[in-house]
Amino acid sequence: MRKDTPQRISAGLFITSVVHLTDLTYKTTEVMKFINLSLCLALILCACASTSQPITKKEPSKSIDQMVDELLAKMTLEEKVGQMNQYNGFYDITGPVPEEGNAAIKYEHLRKGYVGSMLNVHGVEQVRKIQQIVVEESRLGIPLIFAFDVMHGYKTQSPIPLAESASWDMETIERSAQVAAAEAAAVGLNWTFAPMVDISRDARWGRVMEGAGEDPYLGSEIAKARVRGFQGDDLSATHTIAACAKHFAGYGFAEGGRDYNTTDVGTNTLYNMILPPFEATIEANVRTFMNGFNLLNGVPVNGDRFLQRDILKGKWDFDGFVVSDWGSIAEMIPHGHAADLADAANKAVIAGCDMDMEATAYVTHLVESVRSGAVAESLIDDAVRRILTVKYELGLFDDPYRYCDIAREQSLIGHPDHLSAVREMAAKSIVLLKNENKLLPLSSDQKGILVIGDLADDKNSPLGSWRLAADDHSAISVLEGIDQYMTDYTFVQGPKIFNDETDFLHHVDINTTDTAGYAAAIDAATKAETVIMVLGEHGYMSGEGRSRTDLGIPGLQQDLLKKVHAVNPNIILVLMNGRPLTLNWESENIPTILEVWQLGSESGNAIADVLFGSYNPSGKLPMSFPRSVGQLPLYYNHYSTGRPNEIPLVFWSHYGDEKNTPLYPFGYGLSYTTFDYSALSIDSSDPTAIKVSVNVQNTGDIAGEEVVQLYLQDPVSTIVRPVKELKGFQKIMLQPNQSKNVEFILTAKELGYYDRNYEWIVEPGKFNIMVGSNSVEGLTDSFSIN
């Protein structure tokens, strides 16, 4: 019980005390009048005490299921539906109470207990005051769960998720999510809408920056790591928050890479490519799911019973709850699936969507739908039971203000340990694409260094997209990072990349005409020994609603690069971007290319750590980089055609004007050292545990990390399998000349696949194996099982 909560008072004790305090000379009638008044006051105080605190505090002798059932039995239908309603923050709690319009309605719903969750309300003061309205004024005092898009950090930003995925380092990714959770919980939040586990093969889609790339195996491992990081071992701890696997399902396969577009895929792709990362989050005990905006095979996913009830809550036995995406239940109307908002509400809840985010469909229509018989109340009960269970697990009934600690908020936000963790994450996310002539690493006493690029001193773009709580211009810039290693260098900004200030809600206005800065940059390049050019996308050029058809380096940047190259070819290209780009000219002409993505708060420090060799780059691409947009969607785990091989005639599967292969393949990434693979061995004596081993040696002169990757092919199967599939990887550190024997165990989990009935099968026969440093290069062998 909170210290400021009035205690329950015994009416008898209250009266006895009053009588003893009265003067004995009082007349009997006067005493009786006072006693009657006192009795009334006591009863009023008892009533106030009973409604100013949650009546549903967790009892140690009872299970959460028992507590939920008891609370559910006390709830009116309106209160039940209220738990399924999520509102966006709608007023400033330091200002007056809203008295008219939509805000007044929402405020009244809070007071009545007709709201189960709020999003975009954060900060201890804000959260506490909103929570107080519900806990102390509604009939049952059921606490709210506060949600926010904590994608890759709260105030302290880690690299964008696609960049983190390039680390192939599950421990560091988990730690990154822990940092995000600790800061989010410190400001009163209980729930993040992350991780996004959508597999995507199309770099045109802006939201690839939020995911783990094109591969379901790598995506599954990363999904589990991020859920573990957010939720920890104890969801009620004040440094953990509930995670949310999204977008269920198929959002990453939007046609043409155009956001919110239709997805139409077969069961083979759905079961074996799209769903595995979602199922993996169940293994990690994720507590919530989010559906999405898209159609999947003709049905809006938030109205898809097969996805949400048959698979998620049925086959997978998921016991958390499902929330819609922003306003998406209402979007069933323009999709052509629902006649009006009431129809959309009915279809969504029947399909298994438990909470409505900001569409107001449930709170407006579900009570009447139940009373008319259009929706069974048992479906409402099921949804509310799931929501209440997660609230109990978060400890909100024991203390609705457990996440509201000003001291914790002040001490944890931007903590030095958090900055150190995201700096390590950032360094491990960098991928060395090319290093001819060994221009990298640089030395601190190297002379004649010139840095060019509008992004080099930018402190905002490196934060990336989906950094809603980060302070603008708070990232360490590349120049600030270089300053930690040397000060004797020259910086020339060159032309602007964008024309105006950028924000989350609008497209970036790219500069395509103003060449001011060209002459100074080219002149400086003629005098330099080595040129570092920092180019790429602005952080707000990727993310939601930011699909692109041209994936080249935007604006005037490539033209500047070519002009500088003409006078000085000793260029180190530092690429900042939120997705794979087309880099044909760059790859052919620039000797050194460093893919640094958008790395968050410690961006510049991490980039400088790699540039100067304090950290040897170890990242590997989680997505294939195309040669042309015309190749998209592009992915390594494709199927063979009936005409896969080149012949003199045109009748084979190819493009007439471009190669089939990517420019940089999935799993690719170089190091400042080199690695040699040898002695590939397979032991298939136990068909339930095939042992594959390989020897890896560091053949260079500095220590380095290598991601050893195992790929499998089932060359003859009932349902055709891809030409290769990632089925294992290990990240190892080797000193110069050190060797290590790396072993993988292949079980039915790695050898099988889902058939058309969504049943896991393993077929006998031959399997091909490749073990190497990326999806193209490696040692090969095969084995058979009966």
PDB file of N, CA, C and O in Angstrom, residues 156-202:
ATOM      1  N   THR A 156      19.348   6.584 -24.541  1.00  0.00           N
ATOM      2  CA  THR A 156      20.613   6.089 -25.080  1.00  0.00           C
ATOM      3  C   THR A 156      20.307   5.158 -26.245  1.00  0.00           C
ATOM      4  O   THR A 156      19.649   4.136 -26.060  1.00  0.00           O
ATOM      5  N   GLN A 157      20.790   5.498 -27.428  1.00  0.00           N
ATOM      6  CA  GLN A 157      20.427   4.743 -28.624  1.00  0.00           C
ATOM      7  C   GLN A 157      21.531   3.766 -29.031  1.00  0.00           C
ATOM      8  O   GLN A 157      22.686   4.138 -29.204  1.00  0.00           O
ATOM      9  N   SER A 158      21.138   2.512 -29.184  1.00  0.00           N
ATOM     10  CA  SER A 158      21.986   1.506 -29.809  1.00  0.00           C
ATOM     11  C   SER A 158      21.894   1.667 -31.326  1.00  0.00           C
ATOM     12  O   SER A 158      21.093   2.460 -31.831  1.00  0.00           O
ATOM     13  N   PRO A 159      22.688   0.904 -32.076  1.00  0.00           N
ATOM     14  CA  PRO A 159      22.516   0.906 -33.528  1.00  0.00           C
ATOM     15  C   PRO A 159      21.104   0.483 -33.922  1.00  0.00           C
ATOM     16  O   PRO A 159      20.416  -0.217 -33.161  1.00  0.00           O
ATOM     17  N   ILE A 160      20.666   0.886 -35.110  1.00  0.00           N
ATOM     18  CA  ILE A 160      19.384   0.407 -35.613  1.00  0.00           C
ATOM     19  C   ILE A 160      19.418  -1.123 -35.643  1.00  0.00           C
ATOM     20  O   ILE A 160      20.486  -1.738 -35.782  1.00  0.00           O
ATOM     21  N   PRO A 161      18.281  -1.803 -35.496  1.00  0.00           N
ATOM     22  CA  PRO A 161      18.285  -3.262 -35.388  1.00  0.00           C
ATOM     23  C   PRO A 161      18.960  -3.991 -36.549  1.00  0.00           C
ATOM     24  O   PRO A 161      19.605  -5.021 -36.330  1.00  0.00           O
ATOM     25  N   LEU A 162      18.819  -3.501 -37.784  1.00  0.00           N
ATOM     26  CA  LEU A 162      19.491  -4.160 -38.901  1.00  0.00           C
ATOM     27  C   LEU A 162      20.996  -4.117 -38.708  1.00  0.00           C
ATOM     28  O   LEU A 162      21.697  -5.085 -39.019  1.00  0.00           O
ATOM     29  N   ALA A 163      21.503  -3.009 -38.189  1.00  0.00           N
ATOM     30  CA  ALA A 163      22.937  -2.902 -37.916  1.00  0.00           C
ATOM     31  C   ALA A 163      23.352  -3.868 -36.811  1.00  0.00           C
ATOM     32  O   ALA A 163      24.362  -4.572 -36.933  1.00  0.00           O
ATOM     33  N   GLU A 164      22.584  -3.913 -35.731  1.00  0.00           N
ATOM     34  CA  GLU A 164      22.890  -4.863 -34.663  1.00  0.00           C
ATOM     35  C   GLU A 164      22.950  -6.291 -35.196  1.00  0.00           C
ATOM     36  O   GLU A 164      23.802  -7.091 -34.781  1.00  0.00           O
ATOM     37  N   SER A 165      22.057  -6.589 -36.128  1.00  0.00           N
ATOM     38  CA  SER A 165      22.011  -7.940 -36.692  1.00  0.00           C
ATOM     39  C   SER A 165      23.296  -8.280 -37.426  1.00  0.00           C
ATOM     40  O   SER A 165      23.678  -9.453 -37.523  1.00  0.00           O
ATOM     41  N   ALA A 166      23.969  -7.260 -37.963  1.00  0.00           N
ATOM     42  CA  ALA A 166      25.233  -7.480 -38.666  1.00  0.00           C
ATOM     43  C   ALA A 166      26.339  -7.932 -37.730  1.00  0.00           C
ATOM     44  O   ALA A 166      27.373  -8.429 -38.175  1.00  0.00           O
ATOM     45  N   SER A 167      26.136  -7.795 -36.430  1.00  0.00           N
ATOM     46  CA  SER A 167      27.143  -8.263 -35.475  1.00  0.00           C
ATOM     47  C   SER A 167      27.156  -9.780 -35.353  1.00  0.00           C
ATOM     48  O   SER A 167      28.177 -10.353 -34.967  1.00  0.00           O
ATOM     49  N   TRP A 168      26.046 -10.433 -35.610  1.00  0.00           N
ATOM     50  CA  TRP A 168      25.887 -11.873 -35.399  1.00  0.00           C
ATOM     51  C   TRP A 168      26.334 -12.253 -33.982  1.00  0.00           C
ATOM     52  O   TRP A 168      26.834 -13.355 -33.744  1.00  0.00           O
ATOM     53  N   ASP A 169      26.147 -11.349 -33.042  1.00  0.00           N
ATOM     54  CA  ASP A 169      26.636 -11.525 -31.676  1.00  0.00           C
ATOM     55  C   ASP A 169      25.443 -11.468 -30.727  1.00  0.00           C
ATOM     56  O   ASP A 169      24.985 -10.397 -30.342  1.00  0.00           O
ATOM     57  N   MET A 170      24.918 -12.643 -30.349  1.00  0.00           N
ATOM     58  CA  MET A 170      23.678 -12.703 -29.588  1.00  0.00           C
ATOM     59  C   MET A 170      23.835 -12.126 -28.187  1.00  0.00           C
ATOM     60  O   MET A 170      22.924 -11.479 -27.664  1.00  0.00           O
ATOM     61  N   GLU A 171      24.972 -12.324 -27.570  1.00  0.00           N
ATOM     62  CA  GLU A 171      25.186 -11.814 -26.221  1.00  0.00           C
ATOM     63  C   GLU A 171      25.167 -10.291 -26.198  1.00  0.00           C
ATOM     64  O   GLU A 171      24.553  -9.669 -25.325  1.00  0.00           O
ATOM     65  N   THR A 172      25.815  -9.680 -27.174  1.00  0.00           N
ATOM     66  CA  THR A 172      25.866  -8.213 -27.220  1.00  0.00           C
ATOM     67  C   THR A 172      24.511  -7.638 -27.612  1.00  0.00           C
ATOM     68  O   THR A 172      24.098  -6.584 -27.106  1.00  0.00           O
ATOM     69  N   ILE A 173      23.789  -8.295 -28.504  1.00  0.00           N
ATOM     70  CA  ILE A 173      22.435  -7.856 -28.868  1.00  0.00           C
ATOM     71  C   ILE A 173      21.513  -7.925 -27.655  1.00  0.00           C
ATOM     72  O   ILE A 173      20.708  -7.010 -27.407  1.00  0.00           O
ATOM     73  N   GLU A 174      21.612  -8.993 -26.883  1.00  0.00           N
ATOM     74  CA  GLU A 174      20.799  -9.121 -25.672  1.00  0.00           C
ATOM     75  C   GLU A 174      21.133  -8.003 -24.683  1.00  0.00           C
ATOM     76  O   GLU A 174      20.235  -7.412 -24.068  1.00  0.00           O
ATOM     77  N   ARG A 175      22.408  -7.711 -24.543  1.00  0.00           N
ATOM     78  CA  ARG A 175      22.814  -6.632 -23.644  1.00  0.00           C
ATOM     79  C   ARG A 175      22.270  -5.286 -24.132  1.00  0.00           C
ATOM     80  O   ARG A 175      21.837  -4.450 -23.328  1.00  0.00           O
ATOM     81  N   SER A 176      22.265  -5.051 -25.419  1.00  0.00           N
ATOM     82  CA  SER A 176      21.708  -3.826 -25.976  1.00  0.00           C
ATOM     83  C   SER A 176      20.244  -3.667 -25.590  1.00  0.00           C
ATOM     84  O   SER A 176      19.789  -2.579 -25.205  1.00  0.00           O
ATOM     85  N   ALA A 177      19.480  -4.760 -25.694  1.00  0.00           N
ATOM     86  CA  ALA A 177      18.061  -4.711 -25.314  1.00  0.00           C
ATOM     87  C   ALA A 177      17.907  -4.496 -23.816  1.00  0.00           C
ATOM     88  O   ALA A 177      16.944  -3.845 -23.372  1.00  0.00           O
ATOM     89  N   GLN A 178      18.816  -5.020 -23.020  1.00  0.00           N
ATOM     90  CA  GLN A 178      18.772  -4.794 -21.576  1.00  0.00           C
ATOM     91  C   GLN A 178      18.932  -3.317 -21.244  1.00  0.00           C
ATOM     92  O   GLN A 178      18.246  -2.779 -20.372  1.00  0.00           O
ATOM     93  N   VAL A 179      19.844  -2.655 -21.943  1.00  0.00           N
ATOM     94  CA  VAL A 179      20.044  -1.216 -21.742  1.00  0.00           C
ATOM     95  C   VAL A 179      18.767  -0.456 -22.082  1.00  0.00           C
ATOM     96  O   VAL A 179      18.318   0.425 -21.331  1.00  0.00           O
ATOM     97  N   ALA A 180      18.177  -0.799 -23.216  1.00  0.00           N
ATOM     98  CA  ALA A 180      16.936  -0.143 -23.629  1.00  0.00           C
ATOM     99  C   ALA A 180      15.841  -0.353 -22.594  1.00  0.00           C
ATOM    100  O   ALA A 180      15.100   0.584 -22.246  1.00  0.00           O
ATOM    101  N   ALA A 181      15.718  -1.579 -22.091  1.00  0.00           N
ATOM    102  CA  ALA A 181      14.680  -1.889 -21.111  1.00  0.00           C
ATOM    103  C   ALA A 181      14.906  -1.138 -19.807  1.00  0.00           C
ATOM    104  O   ALA A 181      13.960  -0.614 -19.207  1.00  0.00           O
ATOM    105  N   ALA A 182      16.149  -1.075 -19.361  1.00  0.00           N
ATOM    106  CA  ALA A 182      16.450  -0.416 -18.090  1.00  0.00           C
ATOM    107  C   ALA A 182      16.074   1.057 -18.140  1.00  0.00           C
ATOM    108  O   ALA A 182      15.472   1.597 -17.192  1.00  0.00           O
ATOM    109  N   GLU A 183      16.398   1.728 -19.246  1.00  0.00           N
ATOM    110  CA  GLU A 183      16.059   3.142 -19.348  1.00  0.00           C
ATOM    111  C   GLU A 183      14.565   3.341 -19.523  1.00  0.00           C
ATOM    112  O   GLU A 183      13.985   4.285 -18.967  1.00  0.00           O
ATOM    113  N   ALA A 184      13.930   2.489 -20.313  1.00  0.00           N
ATOM    114  CA  ALA A 184      12.481   2.615 -20.522  1.00  0.00           C
ATOM    115  C   ALA A 184      11.727   2.397 -19.212  1.00  0.00           C
ATOM    116  O   ALA A 184      10.807   3.163 -18.875  1.00  0.00           O
ATOM    117  N   ALA A 185      12.108   1.368 -18.463  1.00  0.00           N
ATOM    118  CA  ALA A 185      11.447   1.103 -17.184  1.00  0.00           C
ATOM    119  C   ALA A 185      11.678   2.236 -16.195  1.00  0.00           C
ATOM    120  O   ALA A 185      10.809   2.551 -15.374  1.00  0.00           O
ATOM    121  N   ALA A 186      12.838   2.866 -16.288  1.00  0.00           N
ATOM    122  CA  ALA A 186      13.161   3.958 -15.363  1.00  0.00           C
ATOM    123  C   ALA A 186      12.284   5.182 -15.567  1.00  0.00           C
ATOM    124  O   ALA A 186      12.161   6.015 -14.657  1.00  0.00           O
ATOM    125  N   VAL A 187      11.686   5.325 -16.733  1.00  0.00           N
ATOM    126  CA  VAL A 187      10.803   6.473 -16.986  1.00  0.00           C
ATOM    127  C   VAL A 187       9.336   6.079 -16.904  1.00  0.00           C
ATOM    128  O   VAL A 187       8.456   6.808 -17.355  1.00  0.00           O
ATOM    129  N   GLY A 188       9.067   4.910 -16.314  1.00  0.00           N
ATOM    130  CA  GLY A 188       7.686   4.519 -16.054  1.00  0.00           C
ATOM    131  C   GLY A 188       7.057   3.597 -17.069  1.00  0.00           C
ATOM    132  O   GLY A 188       5.884   3.247 -16.952  1.00  0.00           O
ATOM    133  N   LEU A 189       7.810   3.181 -18.083  1.00  0.00           N
ATOM    134  CA  LEU A 189       7.252   2.322 -19.129  1.00  0.00           C
ATOM    135  C   LEU A 189       7.310   0.860 -18.716  1.00  0.00           C
ATOM    136  O   LEU A 189       8.208   0.429 -17.996  1.00  0.00           O
ATOM    137  N   ASN A 190       6.342   0.076 -19.232  1.00  0.00           N
ATOM    138  CA  ASN A 190       6.271  -1.350 -18.917  1.00  0.00           C
ATOM    139  C   ASN A 190       6.329  -2.250 -20.140  1.00  0.00           C
ATOM    140  O   ASN A 190       6.395  -3.463 -20.008  1.00  0.00           O
ATOM    141  N   TRP A 191       6.269  -1.642 -21.333  1.00  0.00           N
ATOM    142  CA  TRP A 191       6.003  -2.455 -22.519  1.00  0.00           C
ATOM    143  C   TRP A 191       6.602  -1.760 -23.732  1.00  0.00           C
ATOM    144  O   TRP A 191       6.396  -0.560 -23.936  1.00  0.00           O
ATOM    145  N   THR A 192       7.357  -2.493 -24.541  1.00  0.00           N
ATOM    146  CA  THR A 192       7.876  -1.954 -25.793  1.00  0.00           C
ATOM    147  C   THR A 192       7.273  -2.686 -26.977  1.00  0.00           C
ATOM    148  O   THR A 192       6.990  -3.883 -26.897  1.00  0.00           O
ATOM    149  N   PHE A 193       7.093  -1.974 -28.078  1.00  0.00           N
ATOM    150  CA  PHE A 193       6.634  -2.586 -29.323  1.00  0.00           C
ATOM    151  C   PHE A 193       7.854  -3.056 -30.127  1.00  0.00           C
ATOM    152  O   PHE A 193       8.106  -2.596 -31.243  1.00  0.00           O
ATOM    153  N   ALA A 194       8.591  -3.952 -29.556  1.00  0.00           N
ATOM    154  CA  ALA A 194       9.779  -4.522 -30.181  1.00  0.00           C
ATOM    155  C   ALA A 194      10.009  -5.889 -29.535  1.00  0.00           C
ATOM    156  O   ALA A 194       9.559  -6.127 -28.408  1.00  0.00           O
ATOM    157  N   PRO A 195      10.670  -6.808 -30.217  1.00  0.00           N
ATOM    158  CA  PRO A 195      11.382  -6.631 -31.485  1.00  0.00           C
ATOM    159  C   PRO A 195      10.491  -6.813 -32.709  1.00  0.00           C
ATOM    160  O   PRO A 195       9.506  -7.545 -32.668  1.00  0.00           O
ATOM    161  N   MET A 196      10.862  -6.131 -33.789  1.00  0.00           N
ATOM    162  CA  MET A 196      10.261  -6.426 -35.081  1.00  0.00           C
ATOM    163  C   MET A 196      11.004  -7.616 -35.663  1.00  0.00           C
ATOM    164  O   MET A 196      12.216  -7.565 -35.858  1.00  0.00           O
ATOM    165  N   VAL A 197      10.290  -8.692 -35.925  1.00  0.00           N
ATOM    166  CA  VAL A 197      10.933  -9.920 -36.379  1.00  0.00           C
ATOM    167  C   VAL A 197      10.521 -10.290 -37.805  1.00  0.00           C
ATOM    168  O   VAL A 197      10.687 -11.437 -38.233  1.00  0.00           O
ATOM    169  N   ASP A 198      10.008  -9.322 -38.546  1.00  0.00           N
ATOM    170  CA  ASP A 198       9.631  -9.556 -39.932  1.00  0.00           C
ATOM    171  C   ASP A 198      10.870  -9.853 -40.782  1.00  0.00           C
ATOM    172  O   ASP A 198      11.809  -9.061 -40.814  1.00  0.00           O
ATOM    173  N   ILE A 199      10.851 -10.984 -41.463  1.00  0.00           N
ATOM    174  CA  ILE A 199      11.872 -11.273 -42.463  1.00  0.00           C
ATOM    175  C   ILE A 199      11.545 -10.463 -43.715  1.00  0.00           C
ATOM    176  O   ILE A 199      10.384 -10.356 -44.108  1.00  0.00           O
ATOM    177  N   SER A 200      12.563  -9.853 -44.308  1.00  0.00           N
ATOM    178  CA  SER A 200      12.344  -9.107 -45.546  1.00  0.00           C
ATOM    179  C   SER A 200      13.522  -9.296 -46.487  1.00  0.00           C
ATOM    180  O   SER A 200      14.677  -9.300 -46.068  1.00  0.00           O
ATOM    181  N   ARG A 201      13.195  -9.431 -47.756  1.00  0.00           N
ATOM    182  CA  ARG A 201      14.198  -9.654 -48.803  1.00  0.00           C
ATOM    183  C   ARG A 201      14.299  -8.470 -49.749  1.00  0.00           C
ATOM    184  O   ARG A 201      14.967  -8.557 -50.766  1.00  0.00           O
ATOM    185  N   ASP A 202      13.644  -7.377 -49.399  1.00  0.00           N
ATOM    186  CA  ASP A 202      13.507  -6.265 -50.337  1.00  0.00           C
ATOM    187  C   ASP A 202      13.984  -4.974 -49.694  1.00  0.00           C
ATOM    188  O   ASP A 202      13.323  -4.418 -48.815  1.00  0.00           O
TER     189      ASP A 202
END
